[in-house]
C-alpha positions as semicolon CSV with decimal commas, in nm:
position;residue;x (nm);y (nm);z (nm)
1;M;10,189;3,652;0,602
2;D;9,880;3,529;0,476
3;E;9,647;3,343;0,670
4;A;9,433;3,125;0,506
5;V;9,088;3,184;0,523
6;E;8,878;2,938;0,524
7;P;8,568;2,878;0,272
8;P;8,208;2,978;0,424
9;A;8,045;2,658;0,468
10;R;7,799;2,562;0,229
11;T;7,470;2,407;0,337
12;V;7,128;2,241;0,098
13;L;6,785;2,131;0,172
14;L;6,713;1,863;0,076
15;G;6,389;1,649;0,046
16;V;6,162;1,422;-0,178
17;A;5,803;1,600;-0,297
18;E;5,563;1,522;-0,105
19;S;5,369;1,246;-0,261
20;D;5,742;1,068;-0,309
21;A;5,889;0,817;-0,106
22;H;6,095;0,733;-0,365
23;A;6,454;0,735;-0,104
24;V;6,729;0,558;-0,273
25;A;6,870;0,851;-0,523
26;N;6,784;1,126;-0,220
27;R;7,026;0,918;-0,019
28;L;7,252;0,928;-0,324
29;I;7,202;1,266;-0,375
30;E;7,299;1,367;-0,006
31;M;7,577;1,120;-0,021
32;Q;7,719;1,264;-0,342
33;L;7,617;1,660;-0,287
34;R;7,782;1,539;0,127
35;G;8,162;1,424;-0,068
36;H;8,146;1,778;-0,249
37;G;8,169;1,948;0,050
38;I;7,843;2,035;0,166
39;E;7,602;2,036;0,412
40;V;7,332;1,896;0,388
41;V;6,989;1,876;0,587
42;N;6,821;1,645;0,409
43;L;6,457;1,604;0,491
44;G;6,376;1,263;0,329
45;V;6,122;1,123;0,148
46;C;5,744;1,341;0,125
47;T;5,816;1,647;0,273
48;P;5,536;1,841;0,236
49;L;5,676;2,224;0,136
50;S;5,614;2,365;0,453
51;E;5,891;2,142;0,653
52;F;6,113;2,305;0,325
53;A;6,023;2,613;0,419
54;E;6,104;2,540;0,805
55;A;6,469;2,426;0,760
56;F;6,509;2,749;0,578
57;A;6,412;2,921;0,855
58;A;6,663;2,706;1,100
59;H;6,868;2,724;0,759
60;P;6,849;3,047;0,664
61;D;7,246;3,024;0,451
62;A;7,116;2,765;0,310
63;E;7,188;2,771;-0,137
64;A;6,947;2,602;-0,165
65;V;6,650;2,367;-0,145
66;I;6,617;2,043;-0,360
67;I;6,324;1,910;-0,452
68;G;6,316;1,554;-0,630
69;S;6,032;1,433;-0,755
70;L;5,950;1,045;-0,949
71;N;5,640;0,987;-0,933
72;G;5,581;1,233;-1,180
73;H;5,363;1,416;-0,952
74;A;5,616;1,779;-0,844
75;L;5,383;2,001;-1,049
76;E;5,074;1,927;-0,794
77;D;5,401;1,891;-0,424
78;L;5,466;2,274;-0,516
79;R;5,113;2,430;-0,600
80;D;5,235;2,644;-0,264
81;L;5,556;2,721;-0,392
82;P;5,521;3,060;-0,519
83;R;5,286;3,190;-0,231
84;L;5,596;3,036;0,046
85;R;5,826;3,245;-0,215
86;A;5,650;3,566;-0,207
87;A;5,658;3,584;0,219
88;G;5,979;3,470;0,183
89;H;5,946;3,123;0,350
90;I;6,201;3,035;0,095
91;A;6,422;3,310;-0,066
92;C;6,725;3,089;-0,201
93;P;6,694;2,926;-0,571
94;V;6,473;2,615;-0,528
95;I;6,591;2,300;-0,807
96;V;6,415;1,981;-0,895
97;G;6,508;1,699;-1,036
98;G;6,381;1,373;-1,159
99;N;6,071;1,235;-1,289
100;L;5,837;1,566;-1,344
101;S;5,528;1,456;-1,504
102;V;5,323;1,200;-1,556
103;G;5,202;0,990;-1,863
104;S;5,228;0,842;-2,228
105;H;5,378;1,170;-2,442
106;K;5,594;1,385;-2,204
107;S;5,707;1,728;-2,273
108;E;6,102;1,817;-2,115
109;D;6,068;2,174;-2,222
110;D;5,698;2,183;-2,081
111;D;5,757;1,994;-1,809
112;E;6,041;2,254;-1,676
113;R;5,837;2,564;-1,785
114;R;5,531;2,481;-1,548
115;L;5,762;2,421;-1,266
116;R;5,895;2,755;-1,356
117;A;5,587;2,877;-1,360
118;V;5,526;2,839;-1,017
119;G;5,920;2,937;-0,871
120;V;6,153;2,713;-0,963
121;D;6,482;2,854;-1,069
122;H;6,609;2,547;-1,169
123;V;6,525;2,176;-1,370
124;L;6,789;1,940;-1,379
125;R;6,752;1,648;-1,566
126;D;7,056;1,462;-1,498
127;A;7,159;1,415;-1,116
128;T;7,534;1,491;-1,170
129;Q;7,523;1,802;-1,237
130;L;7,333;1,909;-0,930
131;P;7,736;1,987;-0,749
132;L;7,858;2,226;-1,019
133;L;7,506;2,370;-1,039
134;L;7,568;2,470;-0,734
135;D;7,931;2,588;-0,734
136;L;7,835;2,810;-0,982
137;L;7,466;2,970;-0,795
138;A;7,741;3,005;-0,548
139;G;8,007;3,113;-0,742
140;A;7,791;3,460;-0,801
141;R;7,634;3,516;-0,478
142;L;7,993;3,566;-0,361
143;A;8,089;3,734;-0,653
144;S;7,788;3,972;-0,625
145;D;7,897;4,040;-0,274
146;P;8,104;4,357;-0,254
147;G;8,283;4,247;0,112
148;E;8,343;3,923;-0,007
149;P;8,717;3,915;-0,014
150;G;8,962;3,801;-0,262
151;G;8,750;3,728;-0,544
152;G;8,484;3,463;-0,419
153;V;8,428;3,230;-0,812
154;H;8,711;3,174;-0,832
155;R;8,772;3,012;-0,516
156;V;8,401;2,808;-0,519
157;L;8,497;2,655;-0,889
158;A;8,781;2,568;-0,803
159;R;8,730;2,299;-0,592
């Protein structure tokens, strides 16, 4: 008789960039992810990167750090990300989304290039894509784990 295998608990760290007090999207994303079966450690608004690092220390199995920004100052707020990542204080994918720059002449490609240069792994323009991205990341992580029985990719993506 086969025993049902419980999928591993999934946790993400969510917050709004340090200089940003926009809370509505943050709460909507939290609700969306919880509805998708993902535990959310919501750090709230005006969250410095040091608090994301502290949360990662408390939740080392977190599958992603998700940072929202609507005021356009994400790049400035993430200036310490390279140092924190190099020190292993944030050792999971970092996903950033929202309004990512200020000014009337914006280039999404330039915004993404700059954010990737400081260590952001994924830039999302549409928060509805977040569950799919997290599923893909989880599937890739499970597929690379030789100890995962039965091919975790199919189980995670089947949710």
